[in-house]
PDB file of C-alpha atoms in Angstrom:
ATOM      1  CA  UNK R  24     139.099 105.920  77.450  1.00  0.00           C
ATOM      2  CA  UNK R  25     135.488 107.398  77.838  1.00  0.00           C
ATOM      3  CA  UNK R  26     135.356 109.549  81.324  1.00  0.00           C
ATOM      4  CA  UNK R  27     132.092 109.448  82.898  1.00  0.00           C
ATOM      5  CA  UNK R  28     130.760 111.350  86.016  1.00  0.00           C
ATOM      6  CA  UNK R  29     127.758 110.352  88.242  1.00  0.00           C
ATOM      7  CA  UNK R  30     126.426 114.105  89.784  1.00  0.00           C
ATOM      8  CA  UNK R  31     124.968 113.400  93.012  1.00  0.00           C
ATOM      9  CA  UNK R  32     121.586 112.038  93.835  1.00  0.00           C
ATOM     10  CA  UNK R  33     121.054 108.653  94.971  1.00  0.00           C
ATOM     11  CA  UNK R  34     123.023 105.547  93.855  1.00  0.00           C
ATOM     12  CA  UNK R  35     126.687 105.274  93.534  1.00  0.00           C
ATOM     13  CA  UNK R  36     128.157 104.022  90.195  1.00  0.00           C
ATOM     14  CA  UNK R  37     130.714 101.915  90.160  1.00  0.00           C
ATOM     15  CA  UNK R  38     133.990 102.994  87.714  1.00  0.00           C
ATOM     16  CA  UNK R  39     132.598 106.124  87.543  1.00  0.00           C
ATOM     17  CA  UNK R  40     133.512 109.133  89.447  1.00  0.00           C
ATOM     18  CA  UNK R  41     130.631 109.566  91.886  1.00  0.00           C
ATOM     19  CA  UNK R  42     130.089 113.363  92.965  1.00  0.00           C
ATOM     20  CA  UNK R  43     128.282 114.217  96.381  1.00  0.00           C
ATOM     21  CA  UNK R  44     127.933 117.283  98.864  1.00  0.00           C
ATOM     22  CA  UNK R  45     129.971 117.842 101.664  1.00  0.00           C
ATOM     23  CA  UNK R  46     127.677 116.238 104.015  1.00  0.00           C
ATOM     24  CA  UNK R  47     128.673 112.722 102.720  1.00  0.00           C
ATOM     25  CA  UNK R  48     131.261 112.720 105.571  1.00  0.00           C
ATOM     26  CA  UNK R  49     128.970 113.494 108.029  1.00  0.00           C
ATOM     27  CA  UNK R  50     128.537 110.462 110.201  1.00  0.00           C
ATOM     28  CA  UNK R  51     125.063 110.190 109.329  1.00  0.00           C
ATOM     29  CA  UNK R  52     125.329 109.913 105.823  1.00  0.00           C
ATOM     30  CA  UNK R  53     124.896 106.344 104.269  1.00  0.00           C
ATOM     31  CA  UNK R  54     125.323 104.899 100.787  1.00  0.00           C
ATOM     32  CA  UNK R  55     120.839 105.197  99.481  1.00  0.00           C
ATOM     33  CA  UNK R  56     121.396 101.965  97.506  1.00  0.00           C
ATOM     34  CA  UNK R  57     123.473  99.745 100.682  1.00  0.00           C
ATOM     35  CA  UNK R  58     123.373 102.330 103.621  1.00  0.00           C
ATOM     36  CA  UNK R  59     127.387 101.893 103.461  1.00  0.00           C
ATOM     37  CA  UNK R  60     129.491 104.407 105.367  1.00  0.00           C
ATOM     38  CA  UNK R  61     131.227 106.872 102.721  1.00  0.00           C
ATOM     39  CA  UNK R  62     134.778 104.847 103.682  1.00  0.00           C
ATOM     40  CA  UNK R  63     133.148 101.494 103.024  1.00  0.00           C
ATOM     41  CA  UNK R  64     132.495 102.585  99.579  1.00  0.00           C
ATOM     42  CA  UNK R  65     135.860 104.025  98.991  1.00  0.00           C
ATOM     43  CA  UNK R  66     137.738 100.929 100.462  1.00  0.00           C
ATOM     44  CA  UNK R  67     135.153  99.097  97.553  1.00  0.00           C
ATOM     45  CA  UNK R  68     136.449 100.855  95.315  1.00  0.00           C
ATOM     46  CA  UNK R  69     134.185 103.666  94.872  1.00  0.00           C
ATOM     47  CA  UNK R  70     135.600 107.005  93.122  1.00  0.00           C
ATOM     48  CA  UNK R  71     134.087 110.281  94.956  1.00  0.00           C
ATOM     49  CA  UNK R  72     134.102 114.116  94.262  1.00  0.00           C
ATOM     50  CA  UNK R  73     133.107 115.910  97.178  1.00  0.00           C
ATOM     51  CA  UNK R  74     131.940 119.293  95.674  1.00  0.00           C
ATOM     52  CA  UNK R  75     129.350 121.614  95.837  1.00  0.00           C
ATOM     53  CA  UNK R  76     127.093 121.404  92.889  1.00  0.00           C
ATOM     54  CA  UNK R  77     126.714 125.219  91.894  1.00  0.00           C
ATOM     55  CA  UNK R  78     131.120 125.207  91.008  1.00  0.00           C
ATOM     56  CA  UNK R  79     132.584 121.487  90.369  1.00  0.00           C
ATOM     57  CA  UNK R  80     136.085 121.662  90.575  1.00  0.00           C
ATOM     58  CA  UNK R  81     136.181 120.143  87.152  1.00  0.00           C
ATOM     59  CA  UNK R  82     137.927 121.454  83.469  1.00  0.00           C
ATOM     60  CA  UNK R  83     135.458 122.688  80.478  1.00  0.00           C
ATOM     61  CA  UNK R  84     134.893 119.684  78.444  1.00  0.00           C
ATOM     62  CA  UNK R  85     136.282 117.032  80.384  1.00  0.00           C
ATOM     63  CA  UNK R  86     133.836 114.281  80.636  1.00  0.00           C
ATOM     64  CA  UNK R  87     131.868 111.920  77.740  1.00  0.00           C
ATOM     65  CA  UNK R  88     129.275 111.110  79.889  1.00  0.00           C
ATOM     66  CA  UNK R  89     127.525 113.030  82.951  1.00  0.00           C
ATOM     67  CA  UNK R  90     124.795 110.933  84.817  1.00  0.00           C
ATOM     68  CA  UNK R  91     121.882 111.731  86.950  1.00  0.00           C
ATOM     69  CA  UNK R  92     120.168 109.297  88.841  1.00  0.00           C
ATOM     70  CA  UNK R  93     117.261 110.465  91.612  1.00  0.00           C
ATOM     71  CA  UNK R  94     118.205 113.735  91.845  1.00  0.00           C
ATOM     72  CA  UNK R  95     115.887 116.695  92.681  1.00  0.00           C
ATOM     73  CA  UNK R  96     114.912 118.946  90.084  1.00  0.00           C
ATOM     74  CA  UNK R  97     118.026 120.437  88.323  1.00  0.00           C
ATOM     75  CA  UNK R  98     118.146 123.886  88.849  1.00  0.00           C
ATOM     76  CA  UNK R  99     116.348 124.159  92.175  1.00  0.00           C
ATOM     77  CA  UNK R 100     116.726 124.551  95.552  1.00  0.00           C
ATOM     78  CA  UNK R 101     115.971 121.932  98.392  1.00  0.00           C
ATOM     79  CA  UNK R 102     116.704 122.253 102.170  1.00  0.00           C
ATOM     80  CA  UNK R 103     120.411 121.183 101.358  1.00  0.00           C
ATOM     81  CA  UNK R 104     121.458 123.945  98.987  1.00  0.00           C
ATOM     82  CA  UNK R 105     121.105 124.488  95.091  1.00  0.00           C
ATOM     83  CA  UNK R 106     120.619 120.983  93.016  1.00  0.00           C
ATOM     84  CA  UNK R 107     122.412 119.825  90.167  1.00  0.00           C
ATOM     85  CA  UNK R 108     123.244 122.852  87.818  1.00  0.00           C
ATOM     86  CA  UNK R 109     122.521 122.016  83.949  1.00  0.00           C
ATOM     87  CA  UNK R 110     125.001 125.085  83.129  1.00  0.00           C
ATOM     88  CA  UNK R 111     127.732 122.951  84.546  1.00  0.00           C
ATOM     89  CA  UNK R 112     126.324 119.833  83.130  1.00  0.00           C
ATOM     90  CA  UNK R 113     126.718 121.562  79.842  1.00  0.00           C
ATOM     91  CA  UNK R 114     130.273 123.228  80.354  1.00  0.00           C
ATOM     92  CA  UNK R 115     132.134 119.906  81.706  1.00  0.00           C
ATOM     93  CA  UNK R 116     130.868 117.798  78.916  1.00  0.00           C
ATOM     94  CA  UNK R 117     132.364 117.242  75.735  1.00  0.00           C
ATOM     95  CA  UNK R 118     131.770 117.806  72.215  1.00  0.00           C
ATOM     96  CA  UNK R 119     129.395 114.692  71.647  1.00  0.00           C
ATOM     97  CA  UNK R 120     128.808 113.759  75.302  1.00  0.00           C
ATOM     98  CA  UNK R 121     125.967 113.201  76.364  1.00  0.00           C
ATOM     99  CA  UNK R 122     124.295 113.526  79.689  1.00  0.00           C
ATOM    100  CA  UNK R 123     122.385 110.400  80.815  1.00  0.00           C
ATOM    101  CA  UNK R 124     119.317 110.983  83.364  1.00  0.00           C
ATOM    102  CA  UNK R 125     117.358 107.928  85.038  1.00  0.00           C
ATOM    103  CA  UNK R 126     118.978 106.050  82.387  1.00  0.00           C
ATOM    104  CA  UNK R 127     117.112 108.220  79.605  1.00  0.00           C
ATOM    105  CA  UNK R 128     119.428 110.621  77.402  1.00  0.00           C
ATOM    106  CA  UNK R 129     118.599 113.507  78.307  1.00  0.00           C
ATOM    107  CA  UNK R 130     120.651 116.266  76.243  1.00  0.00           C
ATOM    108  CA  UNK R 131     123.957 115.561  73.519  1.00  0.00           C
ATOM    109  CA  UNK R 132     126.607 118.199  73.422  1.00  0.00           C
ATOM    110  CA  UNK R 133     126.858 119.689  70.159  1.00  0.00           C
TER     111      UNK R 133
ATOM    112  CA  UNK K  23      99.909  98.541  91.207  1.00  0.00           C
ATOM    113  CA  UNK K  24     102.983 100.649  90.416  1.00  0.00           C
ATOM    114  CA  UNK K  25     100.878 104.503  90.312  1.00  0.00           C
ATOM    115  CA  UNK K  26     103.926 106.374  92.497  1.00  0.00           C
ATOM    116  CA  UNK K  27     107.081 104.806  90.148  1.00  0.00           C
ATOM    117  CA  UNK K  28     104.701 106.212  86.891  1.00  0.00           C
ATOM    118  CA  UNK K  29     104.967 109.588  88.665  1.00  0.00           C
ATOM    119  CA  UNK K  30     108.585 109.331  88.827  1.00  0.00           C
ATOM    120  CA  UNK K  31     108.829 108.003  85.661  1.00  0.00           C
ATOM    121  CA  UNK K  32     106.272 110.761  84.291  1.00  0.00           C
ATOM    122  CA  UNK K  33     108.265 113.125  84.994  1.00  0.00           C
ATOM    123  CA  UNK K  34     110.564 112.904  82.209  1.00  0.00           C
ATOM    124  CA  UNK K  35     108.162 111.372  79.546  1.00  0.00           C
ATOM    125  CA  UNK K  36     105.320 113.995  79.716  1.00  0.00           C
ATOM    126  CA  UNK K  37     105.012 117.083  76.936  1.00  0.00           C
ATOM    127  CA  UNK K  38     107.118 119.715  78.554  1.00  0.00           C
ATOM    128  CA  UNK K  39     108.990 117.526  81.065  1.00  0.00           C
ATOM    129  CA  UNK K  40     111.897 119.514  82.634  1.00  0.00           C
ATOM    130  CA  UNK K  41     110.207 122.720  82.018  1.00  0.00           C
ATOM    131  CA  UNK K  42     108.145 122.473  85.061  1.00  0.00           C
ATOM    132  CA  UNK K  43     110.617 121.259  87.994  1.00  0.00           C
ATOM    133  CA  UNK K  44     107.350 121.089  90.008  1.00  0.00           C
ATOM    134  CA  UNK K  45     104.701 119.119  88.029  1.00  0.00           C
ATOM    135  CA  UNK K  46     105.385 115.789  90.132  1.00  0.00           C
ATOM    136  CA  UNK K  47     105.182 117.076  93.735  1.00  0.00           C
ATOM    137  CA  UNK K  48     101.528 119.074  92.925  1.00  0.00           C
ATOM    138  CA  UNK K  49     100.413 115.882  91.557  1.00  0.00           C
ATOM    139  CA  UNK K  50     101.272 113.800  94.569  1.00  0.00           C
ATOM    140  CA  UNK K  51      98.578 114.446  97.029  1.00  0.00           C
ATOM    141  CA  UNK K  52      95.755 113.792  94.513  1.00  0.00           C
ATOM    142  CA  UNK K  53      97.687 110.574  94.027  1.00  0.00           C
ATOM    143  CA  UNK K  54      98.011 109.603  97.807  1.00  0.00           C
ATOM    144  CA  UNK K  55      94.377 109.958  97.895  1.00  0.00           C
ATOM    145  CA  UNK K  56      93.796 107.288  95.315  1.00  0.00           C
ATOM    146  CA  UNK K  57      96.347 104.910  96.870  1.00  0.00           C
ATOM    147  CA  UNK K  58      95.044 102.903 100.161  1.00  0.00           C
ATOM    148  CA  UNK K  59      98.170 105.737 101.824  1.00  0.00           C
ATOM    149  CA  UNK K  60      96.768 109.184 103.642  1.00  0.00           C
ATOM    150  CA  UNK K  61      98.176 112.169 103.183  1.00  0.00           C
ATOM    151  CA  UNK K  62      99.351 113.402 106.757  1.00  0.00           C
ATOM    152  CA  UNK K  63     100.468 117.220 107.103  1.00  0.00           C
ATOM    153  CA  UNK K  64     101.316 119.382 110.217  1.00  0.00           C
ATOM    154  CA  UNK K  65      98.825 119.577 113.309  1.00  0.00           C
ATOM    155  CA  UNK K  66      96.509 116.223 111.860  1.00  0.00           C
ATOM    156  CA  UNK K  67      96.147 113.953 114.679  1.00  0.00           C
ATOM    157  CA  UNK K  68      98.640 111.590 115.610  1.00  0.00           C
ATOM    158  CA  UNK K  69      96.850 108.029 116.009  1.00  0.00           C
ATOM    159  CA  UNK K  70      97.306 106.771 119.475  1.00  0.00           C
ATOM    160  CA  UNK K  71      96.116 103.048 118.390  1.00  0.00           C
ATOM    161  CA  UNK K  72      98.814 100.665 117.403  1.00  0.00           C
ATOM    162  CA  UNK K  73     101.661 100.868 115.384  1.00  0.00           C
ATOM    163  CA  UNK K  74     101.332 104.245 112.884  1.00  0.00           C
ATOM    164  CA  UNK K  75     104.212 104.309 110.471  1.00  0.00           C
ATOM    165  CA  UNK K  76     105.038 108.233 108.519  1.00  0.00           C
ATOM    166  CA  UNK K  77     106.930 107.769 105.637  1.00  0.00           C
ATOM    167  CA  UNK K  78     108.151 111.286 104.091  1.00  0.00           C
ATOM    168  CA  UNK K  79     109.039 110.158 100.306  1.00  0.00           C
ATOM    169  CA  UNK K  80     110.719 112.629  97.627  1.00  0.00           C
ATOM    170  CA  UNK K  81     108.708 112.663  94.167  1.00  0.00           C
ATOM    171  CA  UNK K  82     112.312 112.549  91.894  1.00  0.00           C
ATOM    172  CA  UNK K  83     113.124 109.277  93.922  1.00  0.00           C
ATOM    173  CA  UNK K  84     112.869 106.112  92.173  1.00  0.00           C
ATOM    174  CA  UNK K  85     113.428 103.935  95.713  1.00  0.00           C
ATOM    175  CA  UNK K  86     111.066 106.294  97.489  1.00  0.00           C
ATOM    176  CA  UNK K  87     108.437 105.937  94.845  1.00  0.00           C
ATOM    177  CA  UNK K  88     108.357 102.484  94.828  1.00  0.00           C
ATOM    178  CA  UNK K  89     108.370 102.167  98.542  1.00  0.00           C
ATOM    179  CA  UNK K  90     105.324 103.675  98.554  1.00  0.00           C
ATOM    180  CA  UNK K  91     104.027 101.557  95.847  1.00  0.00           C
ATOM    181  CA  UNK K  92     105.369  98.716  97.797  1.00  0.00           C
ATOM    182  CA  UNK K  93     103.131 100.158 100.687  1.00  0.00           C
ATOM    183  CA  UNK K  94     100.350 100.591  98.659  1.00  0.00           C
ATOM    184  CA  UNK K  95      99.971  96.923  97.712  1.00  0.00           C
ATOM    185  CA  UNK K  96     100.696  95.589 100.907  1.00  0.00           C
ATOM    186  CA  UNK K  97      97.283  97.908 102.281  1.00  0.00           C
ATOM    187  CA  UNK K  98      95.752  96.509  98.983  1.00  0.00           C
ATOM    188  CA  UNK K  99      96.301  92.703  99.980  1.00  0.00           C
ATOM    189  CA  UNK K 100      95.949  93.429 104.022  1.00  0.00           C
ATOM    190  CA  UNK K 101      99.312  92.080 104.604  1.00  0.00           C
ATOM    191  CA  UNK K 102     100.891  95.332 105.714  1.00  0.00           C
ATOM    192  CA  UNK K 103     101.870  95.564 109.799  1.00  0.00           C
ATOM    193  CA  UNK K 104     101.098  98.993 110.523  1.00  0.00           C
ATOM    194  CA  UNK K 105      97.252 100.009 111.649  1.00  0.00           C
ATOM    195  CA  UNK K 106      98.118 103.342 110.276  1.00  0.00           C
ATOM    196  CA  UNK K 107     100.260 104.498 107.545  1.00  0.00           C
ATOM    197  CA  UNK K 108     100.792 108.038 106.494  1.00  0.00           C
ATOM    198  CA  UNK K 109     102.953 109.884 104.122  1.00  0.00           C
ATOM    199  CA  UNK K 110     104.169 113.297 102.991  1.00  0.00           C
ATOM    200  CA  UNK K 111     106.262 114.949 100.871  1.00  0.00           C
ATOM    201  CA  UNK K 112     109.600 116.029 101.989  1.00  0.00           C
ATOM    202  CA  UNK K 113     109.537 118.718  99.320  1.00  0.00           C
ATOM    203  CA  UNK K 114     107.048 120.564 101.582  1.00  0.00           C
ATOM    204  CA  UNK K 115     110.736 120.882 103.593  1.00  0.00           C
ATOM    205  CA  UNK K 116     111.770 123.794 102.305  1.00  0.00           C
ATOM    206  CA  UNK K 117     114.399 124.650 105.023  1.00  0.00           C
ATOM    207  CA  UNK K 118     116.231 121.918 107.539  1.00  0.00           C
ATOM    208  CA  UNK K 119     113.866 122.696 110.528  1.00  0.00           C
ATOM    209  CA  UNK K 120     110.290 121.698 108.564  1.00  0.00           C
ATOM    210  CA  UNK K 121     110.900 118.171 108.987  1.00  0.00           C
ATOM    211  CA  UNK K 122     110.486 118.469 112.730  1.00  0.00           C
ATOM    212  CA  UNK K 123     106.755 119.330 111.762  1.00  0.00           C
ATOM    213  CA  UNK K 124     106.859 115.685 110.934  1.00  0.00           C
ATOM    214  CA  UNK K 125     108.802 114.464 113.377  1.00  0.00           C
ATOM    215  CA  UNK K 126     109.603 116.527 116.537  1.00  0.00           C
ATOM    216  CA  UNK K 127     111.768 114.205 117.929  1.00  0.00           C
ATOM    217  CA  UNK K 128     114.800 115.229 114.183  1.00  0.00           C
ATOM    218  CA  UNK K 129     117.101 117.181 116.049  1.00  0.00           C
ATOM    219  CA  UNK K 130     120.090 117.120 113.301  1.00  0.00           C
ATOM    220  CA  UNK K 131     120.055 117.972 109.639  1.00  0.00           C
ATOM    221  CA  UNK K 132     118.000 115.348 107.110  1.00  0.00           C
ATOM    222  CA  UNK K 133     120.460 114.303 104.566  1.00  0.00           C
ATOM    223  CA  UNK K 134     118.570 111.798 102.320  1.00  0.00           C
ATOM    224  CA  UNK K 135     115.345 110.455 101.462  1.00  0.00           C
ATOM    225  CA  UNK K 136     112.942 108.646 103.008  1.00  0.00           C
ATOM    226  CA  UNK K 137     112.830 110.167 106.346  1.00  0.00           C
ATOM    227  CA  UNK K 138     110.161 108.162 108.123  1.00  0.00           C
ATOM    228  CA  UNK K 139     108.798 107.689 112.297  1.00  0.00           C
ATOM    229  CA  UNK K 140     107.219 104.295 113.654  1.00  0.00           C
ATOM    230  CA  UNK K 141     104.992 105.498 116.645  1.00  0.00           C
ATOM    231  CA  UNK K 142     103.331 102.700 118.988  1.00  0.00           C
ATOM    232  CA  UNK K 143     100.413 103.817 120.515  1.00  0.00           C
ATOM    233  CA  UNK K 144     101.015 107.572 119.691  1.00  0.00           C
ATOM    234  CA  UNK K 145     104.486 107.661 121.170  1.00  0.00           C
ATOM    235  CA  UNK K 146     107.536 108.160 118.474  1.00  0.00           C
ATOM    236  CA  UNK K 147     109.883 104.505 118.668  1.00  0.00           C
ATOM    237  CA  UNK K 148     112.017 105.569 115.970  1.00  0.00           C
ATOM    238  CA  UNK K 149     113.062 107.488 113.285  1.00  0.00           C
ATOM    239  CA  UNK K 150     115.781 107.351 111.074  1.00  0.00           C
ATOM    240  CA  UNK K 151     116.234 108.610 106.771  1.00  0.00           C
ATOM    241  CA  UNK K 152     117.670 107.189 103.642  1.00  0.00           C
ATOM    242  CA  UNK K 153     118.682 103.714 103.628  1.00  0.00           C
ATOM    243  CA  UNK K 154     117.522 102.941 107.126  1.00  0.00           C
ATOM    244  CA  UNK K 155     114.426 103.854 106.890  1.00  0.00           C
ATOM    245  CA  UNK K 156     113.737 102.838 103.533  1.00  0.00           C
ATOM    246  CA  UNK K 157     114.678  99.107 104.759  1.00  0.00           C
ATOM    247  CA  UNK K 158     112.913  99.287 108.387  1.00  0.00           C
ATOM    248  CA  UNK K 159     109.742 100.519 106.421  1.00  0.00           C
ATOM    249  CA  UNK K 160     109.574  98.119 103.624  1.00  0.00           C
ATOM    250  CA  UNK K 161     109.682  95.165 106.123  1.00  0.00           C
ATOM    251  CA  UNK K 162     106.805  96.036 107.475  1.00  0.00           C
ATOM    252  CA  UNK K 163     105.490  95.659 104.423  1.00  0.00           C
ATOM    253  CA  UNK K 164     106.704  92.482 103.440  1.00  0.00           C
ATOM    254  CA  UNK K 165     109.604  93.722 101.327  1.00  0.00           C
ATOM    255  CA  UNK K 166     113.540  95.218 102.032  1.00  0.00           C
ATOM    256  CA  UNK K 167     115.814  97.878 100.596  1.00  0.00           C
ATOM    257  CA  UNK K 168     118.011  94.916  98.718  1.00  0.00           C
ATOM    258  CA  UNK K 169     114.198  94.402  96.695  1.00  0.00           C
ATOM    259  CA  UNK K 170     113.675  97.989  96.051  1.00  0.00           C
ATOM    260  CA  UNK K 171     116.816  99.008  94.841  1.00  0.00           C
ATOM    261  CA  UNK K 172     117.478  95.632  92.380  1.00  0.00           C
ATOM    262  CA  UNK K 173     113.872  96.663  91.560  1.00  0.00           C
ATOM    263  CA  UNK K 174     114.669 100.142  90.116  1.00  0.00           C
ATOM    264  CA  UNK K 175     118.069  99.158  88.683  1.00  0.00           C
ATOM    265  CA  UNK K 176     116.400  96.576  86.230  1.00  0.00           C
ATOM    266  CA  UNK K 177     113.698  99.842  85.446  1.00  0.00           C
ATOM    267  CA  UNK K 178     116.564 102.048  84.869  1.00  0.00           C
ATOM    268  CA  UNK K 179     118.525  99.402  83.167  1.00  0.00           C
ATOM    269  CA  UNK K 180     115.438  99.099  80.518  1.00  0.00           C
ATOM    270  CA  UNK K 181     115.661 102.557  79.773  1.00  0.00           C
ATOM    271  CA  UNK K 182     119.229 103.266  79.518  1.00  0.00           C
ATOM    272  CA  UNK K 183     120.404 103.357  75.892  1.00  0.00           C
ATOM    273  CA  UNK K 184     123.070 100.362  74.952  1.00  0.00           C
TER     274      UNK K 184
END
């Protein structure tokens, strides 16, 4: 079984664990792709991590397949906190995973 | 016309790409001003003819991007409802209070992208962010969230290796 991760951004994956910042269960937070409430996606089915992105609660090499879709820059800041961290992208994937970005592969795990 | 989804897209296919986290949001005002969009930044007038729409887009945002690209043909054809449509970067945000130099009226902490305003004759009718606003806006162009987001998952789905 391959285990695949989507790290925050806009647009949820479905079968994939689906990590987001705390403030997905503030009341004004709705699903970019539907504008879904975070329950609604849960009750369909929906897998979320709610985690900062700077320390995911996640084991070294525990995932075949990280994916990024409309994220800000990795590495930066915005007014929400640090982005997406590659060094974590790089520590939770596996030997051979690979980390998937706008659909375009962006780095393999040697 | 699809110049603000090449940005996005440009991003990652340039020479360099991902060294320079940057590169899209200093291109995008030279690109608003070859779109039919204007640029709008803090203390520019605020029309007080008609309906003026402020859309504040993020550059590593495939729905954002082509909302404005959506925009931007509407102007092209005349078919867009607005009399005057302005944009900015929400990058320019740097901390959670710079988005009321958009909008005054955001009193609570802007969680996604677009955040956009719909004035009528210079007074602020609404305002709303992510989802919302992406739909709300793209109606008045002649278009919908549902559009824009089946629109980017066939790009994606293009790229994504089988």
């Amino acid at each position: 079984m391959a285990y695949r991760i989507n790290l925050g951004g806009e647009g949820e994956e479905p079968g994939v664990l689906n990590q987001q910042g705390r403030w997905v269960v503030w009341p004004s937070y709705g699903s970019s792709r539907t504008g879904e409430t975070l329950r609604q996606m849960v009750d369909a089915g929906h897998q979320f991590l709610i985690a900062d992105n700077v320390n995911l609660p996640l084991p070294d090499a525990s995932f075949d397949e990280v994916i990024t879709n409309n994220i800000p820059p990795v590495d930066s800041l915005t007014h929400l906190g640090p982005t997406v961290q590659t060094s974590e992208i790089r520590r939770i994937l596996k030997s051979g995973g690979q980390w998937v970005h706008d659909g375009v592969v962006q780095w393999v795990k040697p | 016309m699809s110049a603000f989804l090449d940005l996005f897209a440009s991003r990652f296919s340039r020479p360099g790409a991902g060294a320079d986290p940057t590169w899209a949001d200093r291109q995008f005002p030279a690109l608003v001003e070859r779109s039919p969009l204007r640029l709008w930044r803090p203390g520019d007038p605020i029309s007080s003819e008609g309906l003026r729409v402020l859309v504040g887009a993020a550059t590593w945002s495939g729905y954002d991007m082509r909302l404005l690209d959506v925009m931007a043909e509407a102007l092209g054809r005349g078919t867009a409802e607005p009399d005057v449509v302005e944009v900015f970067n929400v990058a320019d945000c740097l901390e959670p209070n710079d988005f009321r130099k958009y909008i005054p009226e955001i009193q609570r902490l802007v969680l996604q992208p677009p955040v956009a305003g719909l004035w009528s004759h210079g007074q602020l009718d609404w305002w709303g962010e992510g989802f919302e606003a992406r739909d709300r806006v793209a109606r008045l162009f002649g278009s919908g969230s549902a559009e824009i987001v089946a629109f980017i998952d066939e790009w994606r789905k293009a790229r994504t290796p089988a």
